[in-house]
CSV table of C-alpha atoms in Angstrom, one decimal:
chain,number,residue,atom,x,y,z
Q,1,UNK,CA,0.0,0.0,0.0
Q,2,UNK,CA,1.1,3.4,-1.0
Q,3,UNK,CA,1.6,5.6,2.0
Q,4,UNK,CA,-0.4,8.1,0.2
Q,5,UNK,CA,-3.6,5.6,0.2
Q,6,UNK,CA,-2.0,4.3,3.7
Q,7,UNK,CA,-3.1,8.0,4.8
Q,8,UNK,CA,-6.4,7.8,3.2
Q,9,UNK,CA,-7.0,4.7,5.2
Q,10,UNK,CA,-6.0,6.0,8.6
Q,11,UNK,CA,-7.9,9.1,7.9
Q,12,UNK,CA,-10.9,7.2,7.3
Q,13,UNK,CA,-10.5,4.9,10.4
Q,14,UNK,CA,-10.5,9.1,12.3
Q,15,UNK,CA,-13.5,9.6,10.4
Q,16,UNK,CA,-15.2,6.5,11.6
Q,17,UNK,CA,-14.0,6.2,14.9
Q,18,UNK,CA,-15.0,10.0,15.7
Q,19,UNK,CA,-18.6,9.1,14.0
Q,20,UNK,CA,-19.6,8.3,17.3
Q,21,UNK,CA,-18.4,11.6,19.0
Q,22,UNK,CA,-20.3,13.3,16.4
Q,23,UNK,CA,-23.9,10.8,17.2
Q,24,UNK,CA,-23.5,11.6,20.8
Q,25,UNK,CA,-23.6,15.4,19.8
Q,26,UNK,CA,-26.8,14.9,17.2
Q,27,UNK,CA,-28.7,13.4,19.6
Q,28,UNK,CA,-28.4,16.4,22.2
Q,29,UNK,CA,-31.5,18.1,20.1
Q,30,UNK,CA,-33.5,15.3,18.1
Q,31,UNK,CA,-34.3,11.9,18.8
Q,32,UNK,CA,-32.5,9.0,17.7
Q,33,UNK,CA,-34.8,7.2,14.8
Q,34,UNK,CA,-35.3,11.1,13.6
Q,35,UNK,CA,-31.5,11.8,13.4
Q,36,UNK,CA,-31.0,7.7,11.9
Q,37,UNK,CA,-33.6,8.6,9.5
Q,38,UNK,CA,-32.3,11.7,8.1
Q,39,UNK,CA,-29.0,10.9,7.9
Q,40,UNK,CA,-29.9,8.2,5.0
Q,41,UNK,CA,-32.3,10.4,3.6
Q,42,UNK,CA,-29.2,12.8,3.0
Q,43,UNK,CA,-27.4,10.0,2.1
Q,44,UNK,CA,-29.4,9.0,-0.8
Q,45,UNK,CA,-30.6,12.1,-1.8
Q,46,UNK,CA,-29.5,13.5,-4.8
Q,47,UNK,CA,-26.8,11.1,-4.9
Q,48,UNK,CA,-28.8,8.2,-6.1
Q,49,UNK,CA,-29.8,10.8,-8.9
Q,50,UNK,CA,-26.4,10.6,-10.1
Q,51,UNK,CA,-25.1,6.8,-9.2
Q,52,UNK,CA,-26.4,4.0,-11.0
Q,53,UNK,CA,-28.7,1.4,-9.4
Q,54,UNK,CA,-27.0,-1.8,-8.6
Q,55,UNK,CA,-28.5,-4.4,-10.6
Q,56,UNK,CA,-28.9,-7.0,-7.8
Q,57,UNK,CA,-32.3,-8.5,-7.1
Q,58,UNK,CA,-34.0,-6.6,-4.9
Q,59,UNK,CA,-34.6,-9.1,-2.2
Q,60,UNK,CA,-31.2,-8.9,-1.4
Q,61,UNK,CA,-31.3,-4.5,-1.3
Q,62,UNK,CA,-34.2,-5.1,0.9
Q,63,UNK,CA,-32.4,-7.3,3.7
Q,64,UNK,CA,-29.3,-5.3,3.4
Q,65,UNK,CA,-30.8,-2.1,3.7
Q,66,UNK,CA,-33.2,-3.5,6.6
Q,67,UNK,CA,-29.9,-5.1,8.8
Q,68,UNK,CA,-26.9,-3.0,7.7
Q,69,UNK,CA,-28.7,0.6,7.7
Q,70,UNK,CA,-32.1,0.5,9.6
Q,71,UNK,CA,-31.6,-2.5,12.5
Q,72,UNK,CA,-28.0,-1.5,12.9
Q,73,UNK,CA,-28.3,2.7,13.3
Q,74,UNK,CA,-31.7,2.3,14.9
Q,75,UNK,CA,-29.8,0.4,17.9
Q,76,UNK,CA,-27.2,2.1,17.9
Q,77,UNK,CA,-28.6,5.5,17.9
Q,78,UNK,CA,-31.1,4.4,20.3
Q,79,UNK,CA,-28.4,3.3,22.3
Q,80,UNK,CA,-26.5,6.1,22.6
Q,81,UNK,CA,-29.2,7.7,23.6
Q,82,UNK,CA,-30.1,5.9,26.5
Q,83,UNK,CA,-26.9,6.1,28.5
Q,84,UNK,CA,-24.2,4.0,26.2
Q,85,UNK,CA,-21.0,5.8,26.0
Q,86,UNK,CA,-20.0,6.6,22.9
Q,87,UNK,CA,-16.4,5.5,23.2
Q,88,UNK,CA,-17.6,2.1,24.4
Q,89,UNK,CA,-20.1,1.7,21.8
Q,90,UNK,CA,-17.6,2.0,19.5
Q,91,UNK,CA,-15.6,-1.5,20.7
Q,92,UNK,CA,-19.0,-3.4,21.3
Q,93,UNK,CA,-20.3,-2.7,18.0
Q,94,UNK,CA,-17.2,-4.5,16.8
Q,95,UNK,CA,-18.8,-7.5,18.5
Q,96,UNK,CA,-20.2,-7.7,14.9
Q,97,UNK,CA,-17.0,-9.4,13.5
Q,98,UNK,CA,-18.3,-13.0,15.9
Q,99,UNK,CA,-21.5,-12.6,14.8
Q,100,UNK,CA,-20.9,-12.5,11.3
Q,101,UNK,CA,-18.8,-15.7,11.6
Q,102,UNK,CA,-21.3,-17.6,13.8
Q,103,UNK,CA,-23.9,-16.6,11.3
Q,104,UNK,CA,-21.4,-17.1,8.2
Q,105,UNK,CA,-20.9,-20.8,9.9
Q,106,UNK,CA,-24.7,-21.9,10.0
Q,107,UNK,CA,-25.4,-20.4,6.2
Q,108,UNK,CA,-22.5,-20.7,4.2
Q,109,UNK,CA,-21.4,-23.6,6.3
Q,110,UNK,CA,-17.7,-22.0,6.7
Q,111,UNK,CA,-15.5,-23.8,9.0
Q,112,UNK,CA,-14.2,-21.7,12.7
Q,113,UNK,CA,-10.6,-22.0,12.8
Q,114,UNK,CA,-8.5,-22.3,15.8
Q,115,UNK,CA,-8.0,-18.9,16.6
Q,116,UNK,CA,-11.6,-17.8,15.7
Q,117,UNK,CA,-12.8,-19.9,18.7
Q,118,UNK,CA,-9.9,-18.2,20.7
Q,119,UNK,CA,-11.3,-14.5,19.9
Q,120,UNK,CA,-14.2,-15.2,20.2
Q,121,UNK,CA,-14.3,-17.1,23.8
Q,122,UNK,CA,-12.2,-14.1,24.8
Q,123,UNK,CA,-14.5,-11.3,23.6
Q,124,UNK,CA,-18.0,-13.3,25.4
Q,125,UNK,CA,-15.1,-13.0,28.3
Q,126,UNK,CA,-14.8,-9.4,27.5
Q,127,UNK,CA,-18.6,-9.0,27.2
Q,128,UNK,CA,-19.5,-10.2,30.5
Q,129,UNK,CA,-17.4,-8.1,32.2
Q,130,UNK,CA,-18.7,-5.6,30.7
Q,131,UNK,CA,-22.2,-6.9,32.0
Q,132,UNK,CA,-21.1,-7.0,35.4
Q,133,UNK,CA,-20.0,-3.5,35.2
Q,134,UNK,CA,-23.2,-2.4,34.1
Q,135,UNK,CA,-25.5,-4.7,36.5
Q,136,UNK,CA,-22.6,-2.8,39.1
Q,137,UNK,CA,-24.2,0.7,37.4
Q,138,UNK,CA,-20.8,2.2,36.5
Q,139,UNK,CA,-22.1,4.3,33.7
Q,140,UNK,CA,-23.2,2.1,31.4
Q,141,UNK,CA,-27.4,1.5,31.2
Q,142,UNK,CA,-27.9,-2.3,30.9
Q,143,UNK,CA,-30.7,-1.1,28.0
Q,144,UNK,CA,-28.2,0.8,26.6
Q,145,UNK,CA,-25.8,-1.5,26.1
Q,146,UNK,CA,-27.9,-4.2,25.0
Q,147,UNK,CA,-29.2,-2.1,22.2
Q,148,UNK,CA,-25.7,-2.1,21.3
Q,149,UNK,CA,-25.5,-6.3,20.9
Q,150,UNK,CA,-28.6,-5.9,18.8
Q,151,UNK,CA,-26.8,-3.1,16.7
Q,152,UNK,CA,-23.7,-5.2,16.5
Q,153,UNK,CA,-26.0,-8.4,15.6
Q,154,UNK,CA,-27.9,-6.0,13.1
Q,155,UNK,CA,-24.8,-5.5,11.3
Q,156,UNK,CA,-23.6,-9.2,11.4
Q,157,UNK,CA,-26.8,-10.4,9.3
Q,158,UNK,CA,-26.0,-7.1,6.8
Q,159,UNK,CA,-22.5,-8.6,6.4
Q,160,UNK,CA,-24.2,-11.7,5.0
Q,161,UNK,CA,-26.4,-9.9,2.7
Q,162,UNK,CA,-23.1,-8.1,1.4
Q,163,UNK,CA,-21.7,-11.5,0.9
Q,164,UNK,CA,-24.7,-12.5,-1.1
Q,165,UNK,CA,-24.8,-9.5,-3.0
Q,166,UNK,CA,-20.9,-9.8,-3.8
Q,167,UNK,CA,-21.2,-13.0,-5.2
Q,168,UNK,CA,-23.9,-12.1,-7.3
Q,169,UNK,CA,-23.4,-12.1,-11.1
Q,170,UNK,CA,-23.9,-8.3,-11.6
Q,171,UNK,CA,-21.8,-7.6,-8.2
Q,172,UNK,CA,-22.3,-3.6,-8.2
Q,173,UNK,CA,-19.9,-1.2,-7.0
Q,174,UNK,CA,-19.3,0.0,-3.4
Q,175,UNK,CA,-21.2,3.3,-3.7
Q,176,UNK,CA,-24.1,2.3,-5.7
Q,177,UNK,CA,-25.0,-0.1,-3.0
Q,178,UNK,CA,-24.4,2.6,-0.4
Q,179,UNK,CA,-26.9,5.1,-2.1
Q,180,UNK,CA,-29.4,2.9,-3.0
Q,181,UNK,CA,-29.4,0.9,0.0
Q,182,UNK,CA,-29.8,4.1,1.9
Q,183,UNK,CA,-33.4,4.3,0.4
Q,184,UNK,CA,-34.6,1.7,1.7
Q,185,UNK,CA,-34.7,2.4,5.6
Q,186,UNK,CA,-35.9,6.0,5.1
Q,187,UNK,CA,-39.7,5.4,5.0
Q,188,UNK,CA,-39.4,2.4,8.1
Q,189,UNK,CA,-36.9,5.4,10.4
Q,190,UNK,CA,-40.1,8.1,9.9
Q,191,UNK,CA,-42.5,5.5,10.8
Q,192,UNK,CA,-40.6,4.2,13.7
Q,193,UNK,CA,-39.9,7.9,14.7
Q,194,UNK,CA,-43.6,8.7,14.4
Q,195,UNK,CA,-44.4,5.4,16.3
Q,196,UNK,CA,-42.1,5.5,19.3
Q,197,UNK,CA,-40.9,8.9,19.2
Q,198,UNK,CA,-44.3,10.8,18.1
Q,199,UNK,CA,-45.4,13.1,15.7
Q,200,UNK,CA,-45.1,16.3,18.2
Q,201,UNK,CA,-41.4,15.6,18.9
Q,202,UNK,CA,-40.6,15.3,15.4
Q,203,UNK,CA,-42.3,18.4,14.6
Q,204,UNK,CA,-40.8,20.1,17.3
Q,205,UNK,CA,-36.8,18.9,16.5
Q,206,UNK,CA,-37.3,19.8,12.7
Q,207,UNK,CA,-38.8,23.2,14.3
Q,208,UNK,CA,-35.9,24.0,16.5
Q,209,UNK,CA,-33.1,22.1,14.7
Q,210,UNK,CA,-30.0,23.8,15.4
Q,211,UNK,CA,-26.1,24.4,14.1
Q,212,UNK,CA,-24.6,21.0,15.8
Q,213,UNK,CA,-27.7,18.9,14.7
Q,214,UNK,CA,-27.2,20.2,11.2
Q,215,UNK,CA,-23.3,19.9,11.1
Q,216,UNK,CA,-23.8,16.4,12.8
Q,217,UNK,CA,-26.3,15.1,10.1
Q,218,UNK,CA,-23.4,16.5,7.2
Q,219,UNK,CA,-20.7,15.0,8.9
Q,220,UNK,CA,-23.2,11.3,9.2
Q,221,UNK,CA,-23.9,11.3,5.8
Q,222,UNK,CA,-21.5,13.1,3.8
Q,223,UNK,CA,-18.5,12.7,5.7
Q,224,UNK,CA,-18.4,9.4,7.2
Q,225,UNK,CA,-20.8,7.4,4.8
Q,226,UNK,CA,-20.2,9.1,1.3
Q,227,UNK,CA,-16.7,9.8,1.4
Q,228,UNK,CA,-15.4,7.3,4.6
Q,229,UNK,CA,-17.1,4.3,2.8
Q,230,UNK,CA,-16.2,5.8,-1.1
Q,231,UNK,CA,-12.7,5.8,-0.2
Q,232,UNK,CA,-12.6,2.2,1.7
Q,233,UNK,CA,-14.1,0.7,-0.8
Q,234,UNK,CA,-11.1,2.1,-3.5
Q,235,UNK,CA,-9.0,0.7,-0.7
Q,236,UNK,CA,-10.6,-2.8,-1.0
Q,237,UNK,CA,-10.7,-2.3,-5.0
Q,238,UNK,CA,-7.3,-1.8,-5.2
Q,239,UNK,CA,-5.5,-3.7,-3.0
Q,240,UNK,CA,-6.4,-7.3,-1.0
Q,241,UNK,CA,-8.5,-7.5,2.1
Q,242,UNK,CA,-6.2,-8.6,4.6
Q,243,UNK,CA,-3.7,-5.2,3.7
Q,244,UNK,CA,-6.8,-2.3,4.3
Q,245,UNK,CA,-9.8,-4.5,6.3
Q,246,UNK,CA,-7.9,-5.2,9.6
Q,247,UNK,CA,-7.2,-1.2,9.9
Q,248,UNK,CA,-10.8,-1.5,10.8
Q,249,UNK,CA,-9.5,-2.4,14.3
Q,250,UNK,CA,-8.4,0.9,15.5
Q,251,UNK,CA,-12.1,2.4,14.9
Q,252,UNK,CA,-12.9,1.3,18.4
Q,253,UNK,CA,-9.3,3.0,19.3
Q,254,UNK,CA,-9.9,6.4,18.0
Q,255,UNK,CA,-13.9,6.1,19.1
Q,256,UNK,CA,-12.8,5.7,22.5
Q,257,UNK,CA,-9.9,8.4,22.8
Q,258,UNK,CA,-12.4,11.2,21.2
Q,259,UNK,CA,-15.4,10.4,23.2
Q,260,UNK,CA,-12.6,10.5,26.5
Q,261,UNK,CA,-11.4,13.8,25.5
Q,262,UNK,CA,-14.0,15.6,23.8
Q,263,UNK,CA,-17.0,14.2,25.8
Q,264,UNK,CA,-15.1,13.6,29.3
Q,265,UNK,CA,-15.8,9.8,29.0
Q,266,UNK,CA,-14.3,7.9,31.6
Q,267,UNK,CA,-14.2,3.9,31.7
Q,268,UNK,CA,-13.6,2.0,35.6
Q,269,UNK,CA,-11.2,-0.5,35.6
Q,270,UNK,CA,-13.8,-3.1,34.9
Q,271,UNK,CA,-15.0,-1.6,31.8
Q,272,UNK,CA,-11.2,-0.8,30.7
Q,273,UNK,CA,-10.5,-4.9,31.5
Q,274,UNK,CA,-13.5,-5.7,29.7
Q,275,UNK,CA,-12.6,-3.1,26.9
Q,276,UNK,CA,-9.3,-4.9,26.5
Q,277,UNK,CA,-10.4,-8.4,26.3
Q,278,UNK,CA,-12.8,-7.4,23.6
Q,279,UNK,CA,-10.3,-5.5,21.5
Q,280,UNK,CA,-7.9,-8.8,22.0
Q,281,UNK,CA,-10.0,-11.5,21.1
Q,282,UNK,CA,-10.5,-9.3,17.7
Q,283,UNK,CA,-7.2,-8.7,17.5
Q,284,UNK,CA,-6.8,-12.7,18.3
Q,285,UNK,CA,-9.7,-13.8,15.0
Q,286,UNK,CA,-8.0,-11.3,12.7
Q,287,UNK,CA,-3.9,-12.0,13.0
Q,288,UNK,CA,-4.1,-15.5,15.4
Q,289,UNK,CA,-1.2,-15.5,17.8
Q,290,UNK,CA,1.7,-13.9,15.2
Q,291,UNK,CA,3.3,-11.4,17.0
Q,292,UNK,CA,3.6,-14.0,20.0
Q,293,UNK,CA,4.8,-16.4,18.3
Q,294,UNK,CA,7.6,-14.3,16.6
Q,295,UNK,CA,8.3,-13.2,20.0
Q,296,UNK,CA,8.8,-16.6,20.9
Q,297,UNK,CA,10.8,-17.5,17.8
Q,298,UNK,CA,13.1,-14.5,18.5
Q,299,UNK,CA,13.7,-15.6,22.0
């Protein structure tokens, strides 16, 4: 990888991991199936006027539209907004990564390796702590946080839809399926924000919509969808998975350091301990136990 698109991966890895900084701040004004629902409306509007529909059956937009955008930013955003910190939602959404291969597993019938089962064992590990810490009430809402499993779930079954979608015979470029599946969770986000929310508040947020509720919803959909998942998926065009996907990992990294210094988020040392066995057991299904064993080998 050229250090130039080395650059433009790191910077989109910033962009993402602050994403959740930048939720935390939307949601100070509007509601979170409002602010979900918006965002994709931005994010397909115009752009779909000007990106070609992927030519995929649409059964297969549906369900990743309904798991990847709606379920998944519904939870999350919902989350958020009943007491998850945003730092720490960034590492438990990246629970996803299990899910996907348990699901993966049953549907595709793809074999766990060794050190799957490792990082996985040690993120449930990870996730319990993290339970205790919130049955303990250090700052993290048990709802809250259990919105954020769904969220991470909700984007494990979208990760199968991509597959399906990718192996399709007309596989469609990254951005077309970004628009287009943005469409598709608009109309079910009003509803839900209608339903649960209420008419009234809606009203009243669109009313008295402000300067950080605006420049959050930009940021959401231009910033880190349009251009964060445009430029990743160059990346991933470019050069092979294993060199740009595992950068993925230090999302959680730079989610947790903003929301510490720009939101005064503070984890106890059960959530930290519970934070690190997480971010090892993905380390653990991503590179096994390389740099240990080199260490070993050098010794």
């Amino acid at each position: 990888m050229t250090r130039k698109d080395g650059l433009l991966a790191l910077l989109v890895v910033v962009v993402w991991g602050f994403n959740f900084v930048v939720i935390k701040m939307g949601l100070h004004n509007m509601p979170p199936l409002l602010l979900a629902g918006l965002r994709f409306m931005l994010v397909a509007f115009p752009a779909l006027l000007f990106v070609a529909r992927p030519k995929i059956p649409f059964r297969l937009l549906l369900g990743y539209g309904l798991t990847i955008s709606f379920g998944q930013f519904a939870l999350l955003f919902s989350a958020i907004k009943f007491g998850m910190p945003a730092g720490l939602a960034s590492l438990v959404l990246q629970s996803q990564a299990f899910f996907t291969l348990i699901i993966a597993a049953s549907v595709f019938n793809e074999r766990l390796q060794a050190k799957q089962f490792a990082g996985i064992a040690l993120a449930v590990i990870g996730v319990l702590v993290l339970v205790e810490a919130s049955l303990n009430g250090q700052d993290v809402t048990m709802l809250g946080f259990m919105l954020t499993l769904g969220a991470a779930f909700s984007w494990a079954s979208g990760n199968i839809f991509n597959k399906l979608i990718m192996q399709h015979e007309a596989r469609p470029a990254v951005m077309s399926l970004v628009v287009w599946s943005a469409l598709i969770p608009v109309i079910p986000f009003l509803l839900a924000s209608a339903l649960f929310e209420g008419p009234g508040l809606m009203l009243q947020s669109l009313i008295e919509i402000d300067t950080i509720t605006l420049l959050s919803l930009v940021y959401l959909a231009f910033v880190a969808t349009i251009i964060g998942y445009g430029i990743w998926g160059s990346l991933l065009g470019r050069y092979e998975t294993w060199r740009v996907a595992p950068l993925s990992l230090l999302v959680p990294v730079v989610g947790m350091t903003s929301s510490a210094l720009l939101l005064g988020e503070k984890l106890t040392s059960l959530q930290l301990l519970g934070a690190f066995l997480i971010m090892a057991g993905l380390y653990i299904n991503v590179f096994g136990l390389r740099i240990w064993r080199r260490k070993l080998i050098k010794g």
